[in-house]
PDB file of C-alpha atoms in Angstrom:
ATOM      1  CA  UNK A1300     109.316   6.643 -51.005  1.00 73.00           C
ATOM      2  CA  UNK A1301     108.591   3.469 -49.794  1.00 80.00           C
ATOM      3  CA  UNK A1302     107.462   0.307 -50.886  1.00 95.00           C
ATOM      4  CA  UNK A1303     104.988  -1.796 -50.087  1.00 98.00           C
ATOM      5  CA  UNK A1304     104.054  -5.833 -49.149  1.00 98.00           C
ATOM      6  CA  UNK A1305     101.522  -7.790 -50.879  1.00 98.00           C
ATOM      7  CA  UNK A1306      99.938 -10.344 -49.216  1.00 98.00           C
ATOM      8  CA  UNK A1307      99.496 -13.133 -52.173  1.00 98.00           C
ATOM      9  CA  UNK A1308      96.646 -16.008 -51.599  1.00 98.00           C
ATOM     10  CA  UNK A1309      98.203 -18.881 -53.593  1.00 97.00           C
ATOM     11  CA  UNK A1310      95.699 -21.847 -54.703  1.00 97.00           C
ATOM     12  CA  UNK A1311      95.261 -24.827 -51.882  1.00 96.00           C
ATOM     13  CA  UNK A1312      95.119 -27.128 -54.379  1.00 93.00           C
ATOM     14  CA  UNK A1313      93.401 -26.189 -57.566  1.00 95.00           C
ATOM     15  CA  UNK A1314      95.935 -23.937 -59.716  1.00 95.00           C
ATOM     16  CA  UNK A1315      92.192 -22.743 -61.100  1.00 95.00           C
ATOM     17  CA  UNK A1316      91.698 -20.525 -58.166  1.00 97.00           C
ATOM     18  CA  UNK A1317      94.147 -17.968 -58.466  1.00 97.00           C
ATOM     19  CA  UNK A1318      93.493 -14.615 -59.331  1.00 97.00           C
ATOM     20  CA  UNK A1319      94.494 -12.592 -62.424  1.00 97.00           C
ATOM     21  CA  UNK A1320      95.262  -9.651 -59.497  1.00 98.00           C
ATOM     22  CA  UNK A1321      97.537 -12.191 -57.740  1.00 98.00           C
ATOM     23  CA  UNK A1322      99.245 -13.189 -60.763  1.00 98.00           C
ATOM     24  CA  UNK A1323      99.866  -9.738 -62.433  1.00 98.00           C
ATOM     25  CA  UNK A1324     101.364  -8.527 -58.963  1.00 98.00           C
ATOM     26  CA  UNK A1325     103.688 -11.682 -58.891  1.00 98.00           C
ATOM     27  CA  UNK A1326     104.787 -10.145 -62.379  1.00 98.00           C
ATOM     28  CA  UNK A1327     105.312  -6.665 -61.371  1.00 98.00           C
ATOM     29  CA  UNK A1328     107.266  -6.649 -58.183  1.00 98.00           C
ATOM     30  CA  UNK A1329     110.723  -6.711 -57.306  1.00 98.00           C
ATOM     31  CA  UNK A1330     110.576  -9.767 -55.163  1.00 98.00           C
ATOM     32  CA  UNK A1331     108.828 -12.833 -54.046  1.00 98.00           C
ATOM     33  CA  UNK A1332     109.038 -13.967 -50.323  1.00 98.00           C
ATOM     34  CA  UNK A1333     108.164 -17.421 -50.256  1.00 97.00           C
ATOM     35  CA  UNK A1334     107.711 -19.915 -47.589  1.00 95.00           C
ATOM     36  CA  UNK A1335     108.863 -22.768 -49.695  1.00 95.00           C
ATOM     37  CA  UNK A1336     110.958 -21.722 -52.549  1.00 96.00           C
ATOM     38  CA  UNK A1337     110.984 -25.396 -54.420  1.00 95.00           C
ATOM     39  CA  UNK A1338     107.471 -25.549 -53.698  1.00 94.00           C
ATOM     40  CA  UNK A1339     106.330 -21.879 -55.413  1.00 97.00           C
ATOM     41  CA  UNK A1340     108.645 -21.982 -57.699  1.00 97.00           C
ATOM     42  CA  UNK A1341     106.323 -25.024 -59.188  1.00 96.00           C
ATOM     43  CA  UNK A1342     103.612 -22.521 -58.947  1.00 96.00           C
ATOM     44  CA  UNK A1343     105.318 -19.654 -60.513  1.00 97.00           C
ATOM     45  CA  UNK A1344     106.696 -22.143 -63.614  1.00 97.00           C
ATOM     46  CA  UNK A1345     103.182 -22.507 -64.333  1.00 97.00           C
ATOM     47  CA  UNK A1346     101.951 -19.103 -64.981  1.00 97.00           C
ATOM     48  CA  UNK A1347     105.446 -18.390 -66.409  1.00 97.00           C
ATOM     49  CA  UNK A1348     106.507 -16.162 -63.960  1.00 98.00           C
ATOM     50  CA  UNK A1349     110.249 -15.588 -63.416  1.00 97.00           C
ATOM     51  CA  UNK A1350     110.267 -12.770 -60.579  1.00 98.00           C
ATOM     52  CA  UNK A1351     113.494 -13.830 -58.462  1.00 98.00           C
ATOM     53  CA  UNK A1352     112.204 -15.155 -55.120  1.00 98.00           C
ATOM     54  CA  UNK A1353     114.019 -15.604 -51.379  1.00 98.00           C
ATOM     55  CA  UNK A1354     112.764 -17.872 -48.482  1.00 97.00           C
ATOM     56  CA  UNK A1355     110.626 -16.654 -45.667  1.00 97.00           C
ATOM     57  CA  UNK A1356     109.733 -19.192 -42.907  1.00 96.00           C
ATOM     58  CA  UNK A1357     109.272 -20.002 -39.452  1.00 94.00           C
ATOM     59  CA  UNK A1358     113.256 -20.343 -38.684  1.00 95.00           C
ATOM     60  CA  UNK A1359     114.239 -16.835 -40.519  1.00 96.00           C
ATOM     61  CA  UNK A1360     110.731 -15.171 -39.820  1.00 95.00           C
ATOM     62  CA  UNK A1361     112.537 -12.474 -37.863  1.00 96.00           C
ATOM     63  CA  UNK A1362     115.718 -12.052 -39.506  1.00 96.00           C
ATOM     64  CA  UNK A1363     114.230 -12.203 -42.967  1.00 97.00           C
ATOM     65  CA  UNK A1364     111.592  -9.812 -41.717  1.00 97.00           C
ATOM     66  CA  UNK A1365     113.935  -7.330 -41.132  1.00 97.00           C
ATOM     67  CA  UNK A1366     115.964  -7.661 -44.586  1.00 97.00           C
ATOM     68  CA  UNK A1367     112.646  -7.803 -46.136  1.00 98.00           C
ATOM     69  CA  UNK A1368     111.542  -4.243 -44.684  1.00 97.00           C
ATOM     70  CA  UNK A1369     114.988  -2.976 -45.504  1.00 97.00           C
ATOM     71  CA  UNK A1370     114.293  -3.812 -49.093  1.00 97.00           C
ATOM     72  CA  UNK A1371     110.945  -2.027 -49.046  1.00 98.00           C
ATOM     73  CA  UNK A1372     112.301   0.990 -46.917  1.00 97.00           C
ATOM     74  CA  UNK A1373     114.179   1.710 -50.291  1.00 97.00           C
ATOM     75  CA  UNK A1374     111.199   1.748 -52.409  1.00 97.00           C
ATOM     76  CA  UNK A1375     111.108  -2.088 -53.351  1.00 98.00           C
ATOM     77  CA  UNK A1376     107.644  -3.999 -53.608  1.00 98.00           C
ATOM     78  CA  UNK A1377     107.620  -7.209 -52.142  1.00 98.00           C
ATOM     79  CA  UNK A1378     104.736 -10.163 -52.553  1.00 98.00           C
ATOM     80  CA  UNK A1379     104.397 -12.998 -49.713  1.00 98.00           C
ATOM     81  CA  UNK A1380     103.141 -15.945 -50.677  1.00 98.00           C
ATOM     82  CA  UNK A1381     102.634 -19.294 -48.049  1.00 96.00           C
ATOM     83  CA  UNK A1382     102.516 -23.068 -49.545  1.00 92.00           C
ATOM     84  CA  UNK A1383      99.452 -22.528 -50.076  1.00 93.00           C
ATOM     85  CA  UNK A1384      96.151 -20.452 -48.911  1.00 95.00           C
ATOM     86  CA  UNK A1385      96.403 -16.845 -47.796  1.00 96.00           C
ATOM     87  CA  UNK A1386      99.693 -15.529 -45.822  1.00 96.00           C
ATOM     88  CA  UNK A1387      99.778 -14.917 -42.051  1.00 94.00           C
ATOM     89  CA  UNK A1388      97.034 -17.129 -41.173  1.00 93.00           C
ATOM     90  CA  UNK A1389      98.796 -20.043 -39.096  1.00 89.00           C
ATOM     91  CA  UNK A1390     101.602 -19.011 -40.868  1.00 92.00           C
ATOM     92  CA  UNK A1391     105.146 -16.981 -40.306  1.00 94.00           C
ATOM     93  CA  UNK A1392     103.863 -14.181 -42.131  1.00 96.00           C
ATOM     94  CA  UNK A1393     102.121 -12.520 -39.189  1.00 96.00           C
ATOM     95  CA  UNK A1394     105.320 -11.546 -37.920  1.00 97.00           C
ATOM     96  CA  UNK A1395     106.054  -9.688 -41.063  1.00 97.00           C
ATOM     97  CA  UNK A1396     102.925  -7.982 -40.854  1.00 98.00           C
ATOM     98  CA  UNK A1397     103.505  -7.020 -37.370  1.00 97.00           C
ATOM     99  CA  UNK A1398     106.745  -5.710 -37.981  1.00 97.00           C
ATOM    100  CA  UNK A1399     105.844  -3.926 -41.355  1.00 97.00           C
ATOM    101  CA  UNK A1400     103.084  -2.095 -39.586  1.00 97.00           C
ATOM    102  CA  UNK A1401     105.452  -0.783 -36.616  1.00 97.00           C
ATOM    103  CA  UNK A1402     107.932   0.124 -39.798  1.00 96.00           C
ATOM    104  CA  UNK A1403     105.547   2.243 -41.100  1.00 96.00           C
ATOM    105  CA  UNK A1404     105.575  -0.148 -44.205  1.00 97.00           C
ATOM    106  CA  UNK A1405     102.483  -0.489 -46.391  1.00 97.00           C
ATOM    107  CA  UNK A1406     100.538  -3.627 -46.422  1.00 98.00           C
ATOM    108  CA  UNK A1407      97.706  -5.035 -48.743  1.00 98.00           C
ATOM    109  CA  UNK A1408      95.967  -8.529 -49.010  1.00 98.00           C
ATOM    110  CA  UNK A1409      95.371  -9.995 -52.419  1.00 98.00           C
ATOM    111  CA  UNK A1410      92.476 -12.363 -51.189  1.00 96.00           C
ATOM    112  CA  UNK A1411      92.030 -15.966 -51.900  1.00 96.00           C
ATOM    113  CA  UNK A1412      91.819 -19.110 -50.962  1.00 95.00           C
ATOM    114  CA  UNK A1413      92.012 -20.254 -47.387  1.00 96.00           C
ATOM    115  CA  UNK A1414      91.189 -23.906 -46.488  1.00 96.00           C
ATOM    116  CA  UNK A1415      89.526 -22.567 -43.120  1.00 97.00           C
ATOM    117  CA  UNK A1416      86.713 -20.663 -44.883  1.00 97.00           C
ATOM    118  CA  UNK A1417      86.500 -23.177 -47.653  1.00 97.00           C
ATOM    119  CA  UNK A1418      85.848 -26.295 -45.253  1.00 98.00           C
ATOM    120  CA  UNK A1419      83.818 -24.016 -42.949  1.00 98.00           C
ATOM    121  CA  UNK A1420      81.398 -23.640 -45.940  1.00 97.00           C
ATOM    122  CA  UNK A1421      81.180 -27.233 -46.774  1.00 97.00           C
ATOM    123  CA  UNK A1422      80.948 -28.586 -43.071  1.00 97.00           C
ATOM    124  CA  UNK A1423      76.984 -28.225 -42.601  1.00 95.00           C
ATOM    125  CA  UNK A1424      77.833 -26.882 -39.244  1.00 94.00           C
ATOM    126  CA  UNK A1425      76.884 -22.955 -38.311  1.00 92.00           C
ATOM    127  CA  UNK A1426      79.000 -20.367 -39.760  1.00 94.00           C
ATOM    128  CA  UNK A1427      77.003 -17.724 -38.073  1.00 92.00           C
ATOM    129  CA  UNK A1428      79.822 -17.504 -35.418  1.00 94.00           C
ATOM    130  CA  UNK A1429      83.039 -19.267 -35.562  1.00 96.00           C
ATOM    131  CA  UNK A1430      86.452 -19.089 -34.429  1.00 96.00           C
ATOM    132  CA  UNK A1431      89.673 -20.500 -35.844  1.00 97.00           C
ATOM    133  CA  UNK A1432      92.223 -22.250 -33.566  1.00 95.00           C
ATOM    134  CA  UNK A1433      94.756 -23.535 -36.411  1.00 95.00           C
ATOM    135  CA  UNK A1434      97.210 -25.916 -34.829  1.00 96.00           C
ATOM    136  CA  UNK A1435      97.017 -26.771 -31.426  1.00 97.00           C
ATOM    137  CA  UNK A1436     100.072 -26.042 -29.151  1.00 95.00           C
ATOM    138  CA  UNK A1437     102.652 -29.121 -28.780  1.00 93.00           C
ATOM    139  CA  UNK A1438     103.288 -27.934 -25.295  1.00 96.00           C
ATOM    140  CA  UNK A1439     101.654 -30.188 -23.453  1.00 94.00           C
ATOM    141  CA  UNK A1440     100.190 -28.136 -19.902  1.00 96.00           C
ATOM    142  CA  UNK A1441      99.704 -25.007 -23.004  1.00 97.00           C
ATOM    143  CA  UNK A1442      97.647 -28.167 -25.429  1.00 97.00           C
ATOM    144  CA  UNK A1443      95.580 -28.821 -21.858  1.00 96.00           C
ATOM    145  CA  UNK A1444      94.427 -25.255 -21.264  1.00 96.00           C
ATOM    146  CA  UNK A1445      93.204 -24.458 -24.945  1.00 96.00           C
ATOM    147  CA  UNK A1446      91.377 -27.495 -24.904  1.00 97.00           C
ATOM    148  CA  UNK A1447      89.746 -26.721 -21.706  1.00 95.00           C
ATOM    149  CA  UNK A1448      88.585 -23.514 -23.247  1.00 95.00           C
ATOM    150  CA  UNK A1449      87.757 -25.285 -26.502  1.00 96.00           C
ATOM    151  CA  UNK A1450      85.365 -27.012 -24.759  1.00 93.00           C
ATOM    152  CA  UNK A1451      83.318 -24.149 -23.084  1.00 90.00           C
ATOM    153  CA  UNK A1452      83.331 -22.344 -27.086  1.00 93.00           C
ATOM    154  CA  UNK A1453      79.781 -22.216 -28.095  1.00 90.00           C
ATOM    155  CA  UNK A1454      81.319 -21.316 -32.026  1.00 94.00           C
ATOM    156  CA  UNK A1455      81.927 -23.387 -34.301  1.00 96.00           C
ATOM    157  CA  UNK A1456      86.065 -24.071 -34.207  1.00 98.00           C
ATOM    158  CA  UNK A1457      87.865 -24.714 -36.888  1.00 98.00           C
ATOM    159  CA  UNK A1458      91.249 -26.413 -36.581  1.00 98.00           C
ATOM    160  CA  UNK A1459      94.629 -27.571 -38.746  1.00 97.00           C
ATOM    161  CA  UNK A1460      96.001 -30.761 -38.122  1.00 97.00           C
ATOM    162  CA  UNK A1461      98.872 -33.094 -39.449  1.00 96.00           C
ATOM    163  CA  UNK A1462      98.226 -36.533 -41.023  1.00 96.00           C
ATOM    164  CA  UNK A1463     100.399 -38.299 -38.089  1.00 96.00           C
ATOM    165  CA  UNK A1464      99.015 -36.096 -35.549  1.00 96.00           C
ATOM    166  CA  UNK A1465      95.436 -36.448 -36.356  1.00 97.00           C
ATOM    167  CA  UNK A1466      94.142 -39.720 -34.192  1.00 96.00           C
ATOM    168  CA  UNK A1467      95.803 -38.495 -31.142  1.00 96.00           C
ATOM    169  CA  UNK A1468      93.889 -34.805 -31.410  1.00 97.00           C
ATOM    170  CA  UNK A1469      90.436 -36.627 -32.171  1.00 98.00           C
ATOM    171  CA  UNK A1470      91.021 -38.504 -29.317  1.00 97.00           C
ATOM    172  CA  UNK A1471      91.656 -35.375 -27.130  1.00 97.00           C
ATOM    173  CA  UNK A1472      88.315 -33.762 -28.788  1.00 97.00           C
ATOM    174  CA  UNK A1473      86.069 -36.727 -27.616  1.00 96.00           C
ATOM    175  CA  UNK A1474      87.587 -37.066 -24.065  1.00 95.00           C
ATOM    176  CA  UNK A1475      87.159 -33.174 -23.590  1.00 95.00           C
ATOM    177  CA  UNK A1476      84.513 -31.926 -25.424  1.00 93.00           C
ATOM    178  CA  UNK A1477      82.481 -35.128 -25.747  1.00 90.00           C
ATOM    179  CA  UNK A1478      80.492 -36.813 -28.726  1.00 89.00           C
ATOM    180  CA  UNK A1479      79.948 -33.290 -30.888  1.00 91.00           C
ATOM    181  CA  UNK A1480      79.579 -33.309 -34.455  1.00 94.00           C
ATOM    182  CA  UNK A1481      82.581 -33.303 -36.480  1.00 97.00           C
ATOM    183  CA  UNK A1482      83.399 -32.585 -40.424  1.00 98.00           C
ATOM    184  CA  UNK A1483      86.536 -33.700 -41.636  1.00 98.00           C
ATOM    185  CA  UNK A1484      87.886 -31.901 -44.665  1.00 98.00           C
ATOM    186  CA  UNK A1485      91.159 -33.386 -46.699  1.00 96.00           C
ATOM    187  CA  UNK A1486      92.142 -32.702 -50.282  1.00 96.00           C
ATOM    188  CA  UNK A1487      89.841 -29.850 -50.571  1.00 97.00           C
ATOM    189  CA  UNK A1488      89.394 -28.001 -54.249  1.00 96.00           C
ATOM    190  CA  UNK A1489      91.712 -31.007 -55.861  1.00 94.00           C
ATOM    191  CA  UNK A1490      90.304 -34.193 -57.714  1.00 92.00           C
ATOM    192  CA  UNK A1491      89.582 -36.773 -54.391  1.00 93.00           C
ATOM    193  CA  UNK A1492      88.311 -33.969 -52.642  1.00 96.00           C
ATOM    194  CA  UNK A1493      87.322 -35.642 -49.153  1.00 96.00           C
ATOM    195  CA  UNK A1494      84.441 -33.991 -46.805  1.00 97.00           C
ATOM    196  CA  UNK A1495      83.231 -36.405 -43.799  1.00 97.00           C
ATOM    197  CA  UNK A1496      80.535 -35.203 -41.599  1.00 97.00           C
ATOM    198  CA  UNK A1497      80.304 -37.270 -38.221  1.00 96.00           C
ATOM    199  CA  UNK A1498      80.430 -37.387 -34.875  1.00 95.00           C
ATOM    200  CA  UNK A1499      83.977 -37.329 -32.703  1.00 96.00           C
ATOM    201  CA  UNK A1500      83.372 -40.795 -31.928  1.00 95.00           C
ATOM    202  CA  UNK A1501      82.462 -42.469 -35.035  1.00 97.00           C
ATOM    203  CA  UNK A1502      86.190 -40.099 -36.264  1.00 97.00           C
ATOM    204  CA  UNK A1503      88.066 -41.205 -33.734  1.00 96.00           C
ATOM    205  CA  UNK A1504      86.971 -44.706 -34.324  1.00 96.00           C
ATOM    206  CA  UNK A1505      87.258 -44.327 -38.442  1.00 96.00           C
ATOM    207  CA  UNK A1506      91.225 -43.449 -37.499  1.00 96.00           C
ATOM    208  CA  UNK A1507      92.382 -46.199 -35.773  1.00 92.00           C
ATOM    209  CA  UNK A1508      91.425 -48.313 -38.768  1.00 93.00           C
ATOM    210  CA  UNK A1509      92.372 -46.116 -41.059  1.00 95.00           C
ATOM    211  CA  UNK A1510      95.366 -44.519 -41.717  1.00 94.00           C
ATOM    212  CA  UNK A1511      95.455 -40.251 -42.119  1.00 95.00           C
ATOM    213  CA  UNK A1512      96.670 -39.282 -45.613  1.00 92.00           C
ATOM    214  CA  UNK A1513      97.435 -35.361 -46.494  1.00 90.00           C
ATOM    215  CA  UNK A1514      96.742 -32.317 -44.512  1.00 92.00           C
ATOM    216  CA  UNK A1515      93.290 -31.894 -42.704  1.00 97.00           C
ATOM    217  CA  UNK A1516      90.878 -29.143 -41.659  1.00 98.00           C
ATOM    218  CA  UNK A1517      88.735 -30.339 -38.490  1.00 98.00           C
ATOM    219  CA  UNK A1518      84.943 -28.036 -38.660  1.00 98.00           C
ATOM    220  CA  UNK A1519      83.662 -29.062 -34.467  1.00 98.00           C
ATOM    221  CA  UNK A1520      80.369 -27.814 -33.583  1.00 94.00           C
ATOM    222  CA  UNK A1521      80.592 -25.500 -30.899  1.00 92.00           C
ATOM    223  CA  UNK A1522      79.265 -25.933 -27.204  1.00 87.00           C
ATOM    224  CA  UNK A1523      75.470 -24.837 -28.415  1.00 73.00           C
ATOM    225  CA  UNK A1524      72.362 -24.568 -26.415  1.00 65.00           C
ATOM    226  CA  UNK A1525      71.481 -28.393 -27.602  1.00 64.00           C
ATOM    227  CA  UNK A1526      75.094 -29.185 -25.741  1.00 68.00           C
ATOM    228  CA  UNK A1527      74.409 -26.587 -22.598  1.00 66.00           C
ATOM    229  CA  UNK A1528      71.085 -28.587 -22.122  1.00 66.00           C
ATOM    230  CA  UNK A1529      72.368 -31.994 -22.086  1.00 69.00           C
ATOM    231  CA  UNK A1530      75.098 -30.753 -19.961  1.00 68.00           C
ATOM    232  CA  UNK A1531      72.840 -29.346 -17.201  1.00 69.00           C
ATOM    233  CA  UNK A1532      70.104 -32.854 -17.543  1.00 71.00           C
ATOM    234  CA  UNK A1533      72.993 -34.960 -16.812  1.00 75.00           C
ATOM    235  CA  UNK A1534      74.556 -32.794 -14.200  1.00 75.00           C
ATOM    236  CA  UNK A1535      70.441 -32.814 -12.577  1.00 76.00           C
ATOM    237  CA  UNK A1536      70.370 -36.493 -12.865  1.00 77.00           C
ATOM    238  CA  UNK A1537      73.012 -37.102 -10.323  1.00 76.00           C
ATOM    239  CA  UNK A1538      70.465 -36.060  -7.943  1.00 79.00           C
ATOM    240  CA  UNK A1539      67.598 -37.529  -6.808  1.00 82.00           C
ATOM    241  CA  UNK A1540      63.769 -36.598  -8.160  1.00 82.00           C
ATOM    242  CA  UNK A1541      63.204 -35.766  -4.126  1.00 81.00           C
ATOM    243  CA  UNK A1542      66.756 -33.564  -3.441  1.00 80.00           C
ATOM    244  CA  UNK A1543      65.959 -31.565  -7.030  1.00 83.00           C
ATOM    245  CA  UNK A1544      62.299 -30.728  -6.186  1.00 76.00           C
ATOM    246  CA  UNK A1545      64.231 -29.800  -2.799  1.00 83.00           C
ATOM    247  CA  UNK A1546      67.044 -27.286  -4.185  1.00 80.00           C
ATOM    248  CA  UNK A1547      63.775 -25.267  -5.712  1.00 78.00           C
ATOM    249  CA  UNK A1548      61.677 -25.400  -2.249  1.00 78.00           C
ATOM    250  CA  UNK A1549      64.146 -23.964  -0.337  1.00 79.00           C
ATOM    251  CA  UNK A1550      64.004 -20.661  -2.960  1.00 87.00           C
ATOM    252  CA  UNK A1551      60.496 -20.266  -2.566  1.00 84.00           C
ATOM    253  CA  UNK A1552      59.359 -21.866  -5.348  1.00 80.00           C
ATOM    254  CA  UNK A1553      55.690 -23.398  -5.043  1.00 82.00           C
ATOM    255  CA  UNK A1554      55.788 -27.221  -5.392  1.00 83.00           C
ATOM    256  CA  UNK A1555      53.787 -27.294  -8.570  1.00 81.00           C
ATOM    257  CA  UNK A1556      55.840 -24.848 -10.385  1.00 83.00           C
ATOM    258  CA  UNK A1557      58.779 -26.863  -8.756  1.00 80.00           C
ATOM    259  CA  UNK A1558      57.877 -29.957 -10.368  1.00 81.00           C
ATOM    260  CA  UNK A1559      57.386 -27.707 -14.331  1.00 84.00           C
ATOM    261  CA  UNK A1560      61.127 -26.827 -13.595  1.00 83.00           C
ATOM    262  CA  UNK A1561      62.517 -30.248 -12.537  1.00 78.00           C
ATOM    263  CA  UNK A1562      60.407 -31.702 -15.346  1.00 78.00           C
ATOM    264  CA  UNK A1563      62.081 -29.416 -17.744  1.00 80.00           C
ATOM    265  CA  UNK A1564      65.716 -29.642 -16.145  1.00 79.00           C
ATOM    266  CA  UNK A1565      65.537 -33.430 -16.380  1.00 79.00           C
ATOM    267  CA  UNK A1566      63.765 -33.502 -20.077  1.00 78.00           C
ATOM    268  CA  UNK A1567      61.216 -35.693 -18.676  1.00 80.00           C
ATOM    269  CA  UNK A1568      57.131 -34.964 -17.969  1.00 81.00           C
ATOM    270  CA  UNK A1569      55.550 -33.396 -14.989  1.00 79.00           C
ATOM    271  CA  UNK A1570      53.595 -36.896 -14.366  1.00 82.00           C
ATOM    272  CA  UNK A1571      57.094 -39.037 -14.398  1.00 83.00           C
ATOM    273  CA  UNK A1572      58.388 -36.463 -11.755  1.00 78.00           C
ATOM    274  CA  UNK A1573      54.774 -37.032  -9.776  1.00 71.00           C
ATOM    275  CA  UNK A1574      55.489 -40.779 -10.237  1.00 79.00           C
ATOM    276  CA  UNK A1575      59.013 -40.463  -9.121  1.00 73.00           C
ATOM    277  CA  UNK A1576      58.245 -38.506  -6.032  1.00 74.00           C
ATOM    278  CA  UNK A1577      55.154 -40.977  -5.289  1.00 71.00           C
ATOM    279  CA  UNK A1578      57.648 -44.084  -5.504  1.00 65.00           C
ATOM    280  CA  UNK A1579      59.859 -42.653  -3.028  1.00 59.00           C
ATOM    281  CA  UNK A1580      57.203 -41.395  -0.831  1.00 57.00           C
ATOM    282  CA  UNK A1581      55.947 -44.958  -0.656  1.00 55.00           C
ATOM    283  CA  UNK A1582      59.446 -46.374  -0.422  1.00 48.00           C
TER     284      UNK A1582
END
């Protein structure tokens, strides 16, 4: 018969937020697959748990992966546990779910803490719809395309970054998706628990005075309606008052109704558009 993988959501910060399921299976099985073994076994020293544990990370993902399933093709249970959040989310373990599943291997999540959800929650942004990019590619033509798309994303994104990485991606934000809103989460669920709502450019501006300390979560607002509009005004105000009443004339459009939609394209009033029109006229 065979085993089965646990997928073991490990505190982010406060040891508080574990789970007594999470802790009894660390107890029970045969192994522990950890991504830092000198880091977890901090963790497990705590709760007084001596279940022998092997290494599992992004330079043995595949290799290990294999040994791993071997172990649990012979009826052995094996727990994965990351730094710290939940396993497989911007983290090696996806591969070993991938290859457990094509095994035939069972798998089961333990749920937890992630530091996505939790600064999604705090960021005062929309969590209606979001998406999570974790870290952005190094590569740089790769790092150019997803930002391109990042900035046509009407969710809210939600996005790792490094401490000496972090000024160089907020300036990449602001040039590509302009001045959106911004939270900034550090620290989170440990004593200087750090949340910073702003904008990209009062962030990018905050970090080149300031130097980046610990791991970050990034919350951006997405490309909403409120964007999509201010978008379209600017793109309308490269053209004159005369040349937009124009591009609706030549659809048919009856010049009173014209002057309600360039009005509303420009977010000015009908009588500004009049006076606009009569100015020119004159001119």
């Amino acid at each position: 018969m065979a085993g089965i993988l646990y997928l073991c959501a490990t505190p982010i910060g406060n040891l508080g937020d574990i789970s007594f399921r999470v802790l009894e299976t660390l107890r029970n099985v045969d192994i522990i697959a950890a991504e830092d073994t000198r880091n977890s076994i901090k963790l497990l020293n705590h709760f007084q748990i001596e279940t022998p544990m092997t290494s599992y990370h992004e330079y043995n993902r595949v290799e290990k992966a294999h040994y791993l399933i071997g172990l649990m093709q012979e009826g052995k249970e094996v727990a994965l546990v990351t730094d710290a959040g939940t396993p497989a989310i911007s983290d090696p373990g996806e591969t070993l779910v991938i290859l457990c599943r094509e095994a035939g291997i069972p798998v089961t999540s333990l749920p937890g803490a992630a530091a996505c959800i939790t600064a999604l929650t705090l960021s005062g942004l929309s969590t209606r719809r979001f998406c999570f990019e974790g870290f952005l590619p190094a590569e740089k033509k790769e790092r150019k395309e997803v930002l391109a798309e990042l900035a046509q994303e009407s969710r809210t994104m939600v996005l790792y970054e490094a401490p000496h990485h972090l000024a160089r991606l907020l300036q990449e934000l602001k040039e590509v998706l302009g001045n959106r809103r911004i939270t900034i989460c550090r620290e989170l669920t440990k004593k200087f628990e750090t949340v910073m709502p702003m904008t990209l450019e009062e962030a990018a501006a905050y970090y080149e005075m300031n130097e980046p300390r610990g791991e970050y979560v990034l919350v951006v607002e997405g490309k909403g309606i409120a964007v999509k509009l201010e978008e379209a005004r600017q793109r309308w105000m490269e053209f004159s008052v005369e040349e937009h009443m124009q591009h609706y004339e030549e659809q048919g459009v009856g010049r009173k109704e014209a002057m309600k939609l360039v009005a509303k394209d420009r977010g000015i009033g009908k009588r500004e558009v009049y006076q606009a029109l009569l100015g020119q006229k004159q001119g």
